[in-house]
Short mmCIF file of C-alpha atoms and ligand atoms in Angstrom, two decimals:
data_model
loop_
_atom_site.label_atom_id
_atom_site.label_comp_id
_atom_site.label_asym_id
_atom_site.label_seq_id
_atom_site.Cartn_x
_atom_site.Cartn_y
_atom_site.Cartn_z
CA MET G 1 0.00 0.00 0.00
CA HIS G 2 1.15 3.53 -0.75
CA PRO G 3 2.42 5.51 2.29
CA GLN G 4 -0.01 8.36 1.59
CA LYS G 5 -2.91 5.96 1.91
CA ARG G 6 -1.57 4.79 5.24
CA LEU G 7 -1.46 8.36 6.44
CA PHE G 8 -5.05 8.81 5.31
CA PHE G 9 -6.24 5.78 7.25
CA ALA G 10 -4.28 6.81 10.35
CA THR G 11 -5.88 10.25 10.19
CA LEU G 12 -9.30 8.70 9.71
CA ALA G 13 -8.76 6.43 12.68
CA ALA G 14 -7.71 9.38 14.83
CA ALA G 15 -10.82 11.33 13.77
CA VAL G 16 -13.06 8.40 14.65
CA SER G 17 -11.30 8.17 17.98
CA ALA G 18 -11.96 11.84 18.74
CA ALA G 19 -15.64 11.52 17.82
CA THR G 20 -16.22 8.57 20.12
CA ALA G 21 -14.26 9.44 23.20
CA GLN G 22 -15.21 6.28 25.08
CA SER G 23 -13.86 4.02 22.26
CA PRO G 24 -10.24 5.01 21.64
CA VAL G 25 -8.20 3.63 18.76
CA CYS G 26 -5.75 0.95 19.85
CA GLY G 27 -4.17 -0.28 16.63
CA GLY G 28 -4.19 -0.62 12.87
CA ILE G 29 -1.77 -0.08 10.03
CA GLY G 30 -0.04 3.25 10.49
CA TRP G 31 -1.25 3.69 14.08
CA THR G 32 1.57 4.82 16.35
CA GLY G 33 -0.43 5.58 19.51
CA PRO G 34 -1.12 3.31 22.49
CA THR G 35 -2.11 -0.28 21.71
CA THR G 36 -3.54 -1.06 25.13
CA CYS G 37 -6.98 -0.20 26.46
CA ALA G 38 -8.18 1.03 29.84
CA SER G 39 -9.09 -1.60 32.39
CA GLY G 40 -12.41 -3.23 31.49
CA SER G 41 -11.97 -2.68 27.73
CA GLY G 42 -10.45 -4.87 25.06
CA CYS G 43 -8.81 -3.96 21.74
CA VAL G 44 -10.94 -5.27 18.87
CA VAL G 45 -9.90 -5.25 15.21
CA SER G 46 -12.47 -3.54 12.98
CA ASN G 47 -10.33 -3.83 9.86
CA PRO G 48 -6.58 -3.87 9.14
CA TYR G 49 -6.48 -0.06 9.46
CA TYR G 50 -8.49 0.40 12.59
CA SER G 51 -8.75 -1.31 15.97
CA GLN G 52 -10.90 0.09 18.77
CA CYS G 53 -11.14 -0.30 22.56
CA ILE G 54 -14.52 -1.87 23.28
CA PRO G 55 -15.80 -1.95 26.88
CA GLY G 56 -16.26 -5.52 28.05
CA ALA G 57 -14.26 -7.06 25.19
CA SER G 58 -11.67 -9.60 26.25
CA PRO G 59 -8.21 -8.00 26.56
CA THR G 60 -6.86 -11.11 24.85
CA SER G 61 -8.45 -9.96 21.59
CA SER G 62 -5.94 -7.11 21.55
CA THR G 63 -3.80 -7.06 18.42
CA PRO G 64 -0.72 -4.89 18.80
CA THR G 65 0.29 -2.99 15.70
CA SER G 66 3.13 -4.86 14.06
CA PRO G 67 5.60 -2.97 11.90
CA SER G 68 4.26 -3.29 8.39
CA SER G 69 5.88 -2.90 5.05
CA THR G 70 3.76 -1.25 2.45
CA SER G 71 5.76 -1.82 -0.68
CA SER G 72 8.87 -3.60 -1.85
CA ALA G 73 12.06 -1.57 -1.78
CA LEU G 74 13.65 -4.05 -4.22
CA PRO G 75 12.61 -5.61 -7.51
CA PHE G 76 12.91 -9.41 -7.81
CA VAL G 77 16.66 -10.10 -7.59
CA GLY G 78 18.67 -13.17 -8.57
CA GLY G 79 22.42 -13.66 -8.78
CA VAL G 80 25.50 -15.15 -7.23
CA ASN G 81 27.91 -14.81 -4.32
CA THR G 82 31.41 -13.87 -5.42
CA ALA G 83 33.50 -15.30 -2.59
CA GLY G 84 37.18 -14.71 -1.89
CA TYR G 85 37.75 -12.06 0.77
CA ASP G 86 36.09 -14.42 3.27
CA PHE G 87 38.34 -17.41 2.52
CA SER G 88 40.34 -17.23 5.75
CA VAL G 89 37.43 -16.38 8.08
CA ALA G 90 36.48 -19.25 10.42
CA THR G 91 33.01 -19.71 11.92
CA ASN G 92 34.44 -18.52 15.26
CA GLY G 93 35.24 -15.18 13.60
CA SER G 94 39.01 -15.64 13.56
CA PHE G 95 40.81 -14.81 10.35
CA THR G 96 44.26 -14.78 8.89
CA GLY G 97 45.65 -13.16 5.78
CA THR G 98 43.76 -10.76 3.57
CA GLY G 99 41.57 -13.08 1.47
CA VAL G 100 41.53 -13.50 -2.30
CA ASN G 101 40.07 -11.01 -4.79
CA PRO G 102 37.11 -12.49 -6.70
CA PRO G 103 37.77 -12.13 -10.45
CA THR G 104 35.95 -9.04 -11.70
CA SER G 105 35.34 -10.59 -15.13
CA GLN G 106 32.55 -12.67 -13.56
CA PHE G 107 30.32 -9.63 -12.97
CA ALA G 108 29.79 -8.93 -16.67
CA HIS G 109 29.69 -12.67 -17.39
CA PHE G 110 26.72 -13.31 -15.08
CA ALA G 111 25.01 -9.92 -15.46
CA SER G 112 24.85 -10.31 -19.22
CA GLN G 113 22.77 -13.46 -18.61
CA GLY G 114 20.31 -11.61 -16.37
CA ALA G 115 21.86 -11.75 -12.89
CA ASN G 116 21.03 -8.49 -11.11
CA ILE G 117 22.61 -9.04 -7.70
CA PHE G 118 26.05 -10.00 -6.38
CA ARG G 119 26.97 -10.64 -2.76
CA ILE G 120 30.55 -9.79 -1.91
CA PRO G 121 31.83 -11.07 1.45
CA TRP G 122 33.83 -8.57 3.51
CA GLN G 123 36.59 -9.53 5.90
CA LEU G 124 36.67 -7.62 9.18
CA MET G 125 39.76 -5.56 8.33
CA THR G 126 40.00 -3.15 11.20
CA PRO G 127 43.56 -3.54 12.42
CA THR G 128 42.35 -2.34 15.84
CA LEU G 129 38.99 -3.55 17.10
CA GLY G 130 36.63 -0.57 16.83
CA GLY G 131 39.25 1.39 14.90
CA THR G 132 39.50 2.67 11.35
CA ILE G 133 39.15 0.22 8.47
CA ASP G 134 42.48 -0.70 6.85
CA PRO G 135 42.53 1.74 3.89
CA THR G 136 44.50 -0.65 1.67
CA PHE G 137 41.97 -3.43 2.15
CA PHE G 138 39.03 -1.03 1.81
CA ALA G 139 40.35 0.24 -1.55
CA ARG G 140 40.73 -3.35 -2.78
CA TYR G 141 37.25 -4.30 -1.64
CA ASP G 142 35.71 -1.15 -3.07
CA ALA G 143 37.29 -1.77 -6.48
CA THR G 144 35.44 -5.11 -6.54
CA VAL G 145 32.17 -3.47 -5.46
CA GLN G 146 32.49 -0.76 -8.14
CA SER G 147 33.22 -3.37 -10.78
CA ALA G 148 30.05 -5.26 -9.85
CA LEU G 149 27.94 -2.08 -9.75
CA SER G 150 29.07 -1.11 -13.24
CA ALA G 151 28.30 -4.49 -14.86
CA PRO G 152 25.53 -4.61 -17.51
CA GLY G 153 22.14 -3.63 -16.08
CA SER G 154 23.70 -1.92 -13.01
CA PRO G 155 23.26 -4.87 -10.60
CA TYR G 156 22.67 -4.64 -6.87
CA VAL G 157 25.59 -5.46 -4.56
CA ILE G 158 25.30 -6.87 -1.05
CA VAL G 159 28.15 -5.75 1.21
CA ASP G 160 28.29 -8.84 3.44
CA VAL G 161 30.15 -8.68 6.76
CA HIS G 162 31.14 -12.32 6.87
CA ASN G 163 32.08 -12.88 10.50
CA TYR G 164 29.41 -15.10 12.10
CA ALA G 165 28.72 -12.41 14.75
CA ARG G 166 32.19 -13.09 16.09
CA TRP G 167 35.77 -11.87 16.24
CA ASN G 168 38.60 -14.18 17.34
CA GLY G 169 36.19 -16.57 19.04
CA GLY G 170 34.23 -13.90 20.95
CA ILE G 171 30.57 -13.10 20.18
CA ILE G 172 29.64 -9.45 19.60
CA ALA G 173 28.18 -7.97 22.81
CA GLN G 174 28.16 -11.46 24.34
CA GLY G 175 31.73 -11.70 25.60
CA GLY G 176 33.52 -10.57 22.42
CA PRO G 177 33.67 -7.14 20.77
CA THR G 178 31.35 -4.49 22.17
CA ASN G 179 28.32 -3.21 20.28
CA ASN G 180 30.17 0.09 19.79
CA GLN G 181 33.17 -1.67 18.24
CA PHE G 182 30.85 -3.48 15.83
CA THR G 183 28.68 -0.51 14.93
CA SER G 184 31.81 1.57 14.30
CA LEU G 185 32.57 -0.76 11.38
CA TRP G 186 29.06 -0.27 10.02
CA SER G 187 29.22 3.51 10.42
CA GLN G 188 32.31 3.53 8.21
CA LEU G 189 30.83 1.20 5.58
CA ALA G 190 27.58 3.20 5.62
CA GLN G 191 29.40 6.51 5.05
CA LYS G 192 31.20 4.99 2.09
CA TYR G 193 28.08 3.67 0.33
CA ALA G 194 25.43 6.01 1.73
CA ASN G 195 22.38 6.35 -0.45
CA ASN G 196 23.59 4.37 -3.43
CA PRO G 197 20.32 2.44 -3.64
CA LYS G 198 22.12 -0.37 -5.49
CA VAL G 199 24.24 -1.14 -2.40
CA ILE G 200 22.51 -3.38 0.15
CA PHE G 201 24.04 -3.81 3.60
CA GLY G 202 24.22 -7.41 4.88
CA ILE G 203 24.64 -6.68 8.57
CA MET G 204 26.20 -10.05 9.43
CA ASN G 205 26.76 -13.41 7.78
CA GLU G 206 25.42 -16.44 9.65
CA PRO G 207 25.29 -15.62 13.36
CA HIS G 208 25.08 -18.84 15.38
CA ASP G 209 25.08 -20.22 18.92
CA LEU G 210 24.22 -16.97 20.66
CA ASP G 211 21.49 -15.36 22.78
CA VAL G 212 18.89 -14.27 20.24
CA PRO G 213 17.23 -11.32 22.11
CA THR G 214 20.67 -9.86 22.87
CA TRP G 215 21.66 -10.33 19.23
CA ALA G 216 18.45 -8.65 18.01
CA ASN G 217 19.44 -5.62 20.10
CA THR G 218 22.87 -5.60 18.40
CA VAL G 219 21.12 -5.68 15.02
CA GLN G 220 18.98 -2.69 16.04
CA LEU G 221 22.11 -0.76 17.06
CA ALA G 222 23.74 -1.55 13.70
CA VAL G 223 20.61 -0.28 11.88
CA ASN G 224 20.68 2.90 13.98
CA ALA G 225 24.41 3.44 13.27
CA ILE G 226 23.92 2.98 9.52
CA ARG G 227 21.00 5.43 9.42
CA SER G 228 22.75 8.02 11.57
CA ALA G 229 25.81 7.81 9.31
CA GLY G 230 23.52 9.21 6.58
CA ALA G 231 22.68 5.99 4.72
CA THR G 232 18.92 6.34 5.03
CA GLU G 233 17.99 4.80 1.67
CA ASN G 234 20.00 1.57 1.52
CA VAL G 235 18.16 -1.72 2.03
CA LEU G 236 19.43 -3.58 5.12
CA LEU G 237 19.50 -7.36 5.56
CA LEU G 238 18.68 -8.43 9.13
CA PRO G 239 20.22 -11.77 10.15
CA GLY G 240 18.85 -14.21 12.72
CA SER G 241 20.73 -17.13 14.30
CA SER G 242 21.40 -20.80 13.45
CA TYR G 243 23.56 -19.64 10.51
CA THR G 244 20.55 -17.58 9.33
CA SER G 245 18.58 -20.78 8.71
CA ALA G 246 15.39 -20.09 6.75
CA GLN G 247 13.85 -23.03 8.59
CA ALA G 248 14.58 -21.76 12.11
CA PHE G 249 13.75 -18.12 11.36
CA PRO G 250 9.97 -17.99 11.98
CA THR G 251 10.23 -19.52 15.45
CA GLU G 252 13.74 -18.48 16.52
CA ALA G 253 14.92 -14.97 15.59
CA GLY G 254 11.95 -13.79 13.51
CA PRO G 255 9.76 -12.69 16.44
CA TYR G 256 12.64 -10.56 17.82
CA LEU G 257 13.78 -9.09 14.50
CA LEU G 258 10.17 -8.08 13.69
CA LYS G 259 10.55 -5.44 16.40
CA VAL G 260 13.60 -3.80 14.81
CA THR G 261 12.69 -0.28 13.71
CA ASP G 262 14.10 1.82 10.87
CA PRO G 263 14.91 5.34 12.13
CA GLY G 264 14.10 8.00 9.57
CA ASN G 265 11.92 5.73 7.42
CA THR G 266 8.15 5.65 7.61
CA ASP G 267 7.85 1.89 7.18
CA THR G 268 9.96 -1.28 7.36
CA SER G 269 10.16 -1.95 3.61
CA LYS G 270 13.94 -1.34 3.68
CA LEU G 271 14.49 -3.91 6.46
CA VAL G 272 14.60 -7.31 4.77
CA PHE G 273 15.27 -10.54 6.67
CA ASP G 274 18.41 -12.41 5.62
CA VAL G 275 18.06 -16.19 5.32
CA HIS G 276 20.16 -19.09 4.03
CA LYS G 277 19.13 -22.62 3.06
CA TYR G 278 20.97 -25.48 1.42
CA LEU G 279 19.50 -28.64 -0.06
CA ASP G 280 21.85 -31.41 1.05
CA SER G 281 21.21 -34.04 3.73
CA ASP G 282 22.31 -31.86 6.67
CA ASN G 283 21.61 -28.37 5.23
CA SER G 284 25.33 -27.60 5.35
CA GLY G 285 26.03 -26.95 1.68
CA THR G 286 28.97 -29.33 1.72
CA HIS G 287 27.56 -32.30 -0.25
CA ALA G 288 27.16 -32.62 -4.01
CA ASP G 289 23.75 -34.32 -3.81
CA CYS G 290 20.45 -32.61 -2.99
CA VAL G 291 17.68 -34.29 -0.97
CA THR G 292 15.00 -31.55 -0.92
CA ASN G 293 13.73 -28.66 -3.04
CA ASN G 294 13.05 -26.66 0.18
CA VAL G 295 9.54 -25.74 -0.96
CA ASN G 296 8.03 -26.87 2.36
CA VAL G 297 10.43 -24.72 4.39
CA LEU G 298 9.97 -21.71 2.11
CA THR G 299 6.18 -22.07 2.15
CA THR G 300 6.23 -21.88 5.96
CA LEU G 301 8.49 -18.82 5.75
CA VAL G 302 6.25 -17.09 3.19
CA SER G 303 3.17 -17.67 5.30
CA TRP G 304 4.96 -16.29 8.39
CA LEU G 305 6.10 -13.21 6.43
CA LYS G 306 2.59 -12.59 5.13
CA SER G 307 0.99 -12.91 8.54
CA ASN G 308 3.51 -10.54 10.13
CA GLY G 309 2.87 -7.35 8.21
CA ASN G 310 3.78 -8.62 4.74
CA ARG G 311 7.46 -8.45 5.51
CA GLN G 312 10.13 -9.72 3.09
CA ALA G 313 13.14 -12.04 3.20
CA LEU G 314 16.04 -12.56 0.82
CA LEU G 315 17.71 -15.96 0.39
CA SER G 316 21.30 -14.74 0.25
CA GLU G 317 22.86 -18.22 0.17
CA THR G 318 21.67 -21.45 -1.41
CA GLY G 319 23.34 -23.88 -3.75
CA GLY G 320 24.01 -27.42 -4.85
CA GLY G 321 26.53 -29.67 -6.56
CA ASN G 322 27.04 -30.75 -10.13
CA THR G 323 24.44 -33.53 -9.89
CA SER G 324 21.09 -34.31 -11.45
CA SER G 325 19.42 -34.24 -7.99
CA CYS G 326 20.55 -30.64 -7.50
CA GLU G 327 19.62 -29.61 -11.03
CA THR G 328 16.05 -30.70 -10.23
CA ASP G 329 15.82 -29.49 -6.62
CA VAL G 330 17.59 -26.15 -7.04
CA GLY G 331 15.48 -25.44 -10.12
CA GLN G 332 12.27 -26.10 -8.17
CA GLU G 333 13.47 -24.03 -5.20
CA LEU G 334 14.29 -21.00 -7.33
CA ALA G 335 11.06 -21.29 -9.35
CA TYR G 336 9.13 -21.20 -6.06
CA ILE G 337 10.99 -18.03 -5.03
CA LYS G 338 10.34 -16.40 -8.37
CA GLN G 339 6.61 -17.13 -7.99
CA ASN G 340 6.60 -15.77 -4.41
CA SER G 341 8.92 -12.81 -4.87
CA ASP G 342 6.50 -10.48 -3.12
CA SER G 343 7.60 -12.28 0.09
CA ILE G 344 11.01 -13.76 -0.78
CA VAL G 345 12.38 -10.93 -2.84
CA GLY G 346 15.27 -12.85 -4.36
CA PHE G 347 18.09 -15.38 -4.18
CA VAL G 348 21.87 -15.31 -4.35
CA MET G 349 23.59 -18.58 -5.26
CA TRP G 350 26.61 -19.90 -3.36
CA ALA G 351 29.10 -19.56 -5.04
CA ALA G 352 31.42 -18.28 -7.71
CA GLY G 353 34.18 -15.70 -7.24
CA ALA G 354 37.61 -17.05 -6.33
CA PHE G 355 36.45 -20.66 -5.95
CA ASP G 356 37.95 -22.92 -8.59
CA THR G 357 35.89 -25.32 -10.66
CA THR G 358 36.62 -28.30 -8.37
CA TYR G 359 34.76 -26.80 -5.36
CA THR G 360 31.69 -28.92 -4.53
CA LEU G 361 29.18 -26.06 -5.02
CA THR G 362 31.15 -24.18 -7.66
CA LEU G 363 29.42 -21.85 -10.07
CA THR G 364 32.69 -20.37 -11.30
CA PRO G 365 32.73 -20.55 -15.10
CA ASN G 366 35.04 -23.12 -16.69
CA PRO G 367 38.36 -21.94 -18.18
CA ASP G 368 36.78 -21.98 -21.64
CA GLY G 369 34.10 -19.53 -20.43
CA SER G 370 31.26 -22.09 -20.35
CA ASP G 371 29.01 -22.24 -17.30
CA GLN G 372 28.49 -25.06 -14.81
CA SER G 373 25.45 -27.11 -15.76
CA LEU G 374 23.71 -26.26 -12.45
CA TRP G 375 23.83 -22.61 -13.48
CA THR G 376 22.60 -23.26 -17.01
CA ILE G 377 19.87 -25.74 -16.10
CA ALA G 378 18.59 -24.59 -12.68
CA VAL G 379 19.63 -20.96 -12.11
CA LYS G 380 19.55 -19.16 -15.44
CA PRO G 381 15.88 -19.95 -16.22
CA ASN G 382 14.87 -18.47 -12.84
CA LEU G 383 16.82 -15.21 -13.05
CA PRO G 384 14.76 -11.99 -13.23
C1 NAG F 1 38.95 -20.49 15.53
O1 NAG F 1 38.85 -21.58 14.61
C2 NAG F 1 40.05 -21.79 13.90
C3 NAG F 1 39.75 -22.82 12.82
O2 NAG F 1 39.10 -23.94 13.35
C4 NAG F 1 41.13 -22.21 14.88
O3 NAG F 1 42.35 -22.44 14.17
C5 NAG F 1 41.32 -21.08 15.88
O4 NAG F 1 42.26 -21.48 16.88
C6 NAG F 1 40.02 -20.72 16.56
N1 NAG F 1 40.24 -19.51 17.34
C7 NAG F 1 39.71 -19.31 18.55
C8 NAG F 1 40.05 -18.02 19.20
O5 NAG F 1 39.02 -20.14 19.10
C1 NAG F 2 29.64 -32.39 -13.91
O1 NAG F 2 28.99 -33.61 -14.11
C2 NAG F 2 29.10 -34.10 -15.43
C3 NAG F 2 28.23 -35.33 -15.53
O2 NAG F 2 28.53 -36.23 -14.51
C4 NAG F 2 30.55 -34.38 -15.76
O3 NAG F 2 30.70 -34.81 -17.09
C5 NAG F 2 31.34 -33.10 -15.55
O4 NAG F 2 32.72 -33.33 -15.71
C6 NAG F 2 31.11 -32.52 -14.17
N1 NAG F 2 31.76 -31.23 -14.07
C7 NAG F 2 32.58 -30.93 -13.10
C8 NAG F 2 33.16 -29.55 -13.14
O5 NAG F 2 32.86 -31.71 -12.20
#
């Protein structure tokens, strides 16, 4: 729905409230006032835009206003992760070396076939925790980002902080780096890419084994830091836990991340949930064979998104091996996303970039320039 219509309904609801003083408004799309009623009254939904305190109604019928997104900030997106800078980052957040540059020739290669999004992992290159980003590394990383942005069709780029919510074994704000040390990194990245609407900020790759409410607070502080650094227009990807499992999301981190607000924006359309899902026997993305097309898991996710204010998610990692099972299952998974792109706004395959063509899930083109058959058979037909 258009924001101006929301304003209209909120104004209408307020007018109705004033006219019937004993039946105050307690909710509805666009309503920012109190959502509780006086003792003896209950909040009853009249329609999605208007809930009213009714004397004698059961307080349990109260429906608090959930943040709602009114429109999609992104078109349907499909593309590939270009890995490399993340190669030395372990799942405990330790890293060595400076990573490997993904070959920039891949951006035009995939974009010319219709890919309109690339995810570029970032390595946490602040020589001092909470300090200034290493300018040499930042220049290298930015050259890759600019190359992707200037590929045919001007693709989107996800700047992906690939550190599992950790640094050298310690969890952010849970024994490891402080929230301020983490948000300092995001302030610097946000200043660099502020208001280029083609740059999407992936707040953190695959948090895991942490306290979810505490982590949701860290995510909120990162959102606040990005917005106060002046990047008010960029779409932000909000990560849950369990390695951002799409399956765990609705019952694990989803309820907490729903409450994250977007300072300076009138709705939550620029806050998109970040999810990952593989198709192998243990959902790890380490086996060549696929055992599911994930449609059951994604159907549950879509229904949860729809019933929580029509929010959106983006599948920023999925992938399979060079096998007929994966050609079938990945193809069905991506076709489902394409059909439901109002809820799951896109997918990013794992992975090309600096991987060679022997990697189990490789999508790196062969030396002769031909594509992997998984790309040709399962991915390409489902690109935007
Ligand atoms: C993190 O994991 C890596 C790889 O398994 C290991 O070499 C390193 O010692 C670990 N670091 C910490 C601080 O636990
Ligand atoms: C992919 O699988 C096909 C069929 O089994 C095989 O011919 C081809 O060499 C494989 N490609 C790679 C890169 O392993």
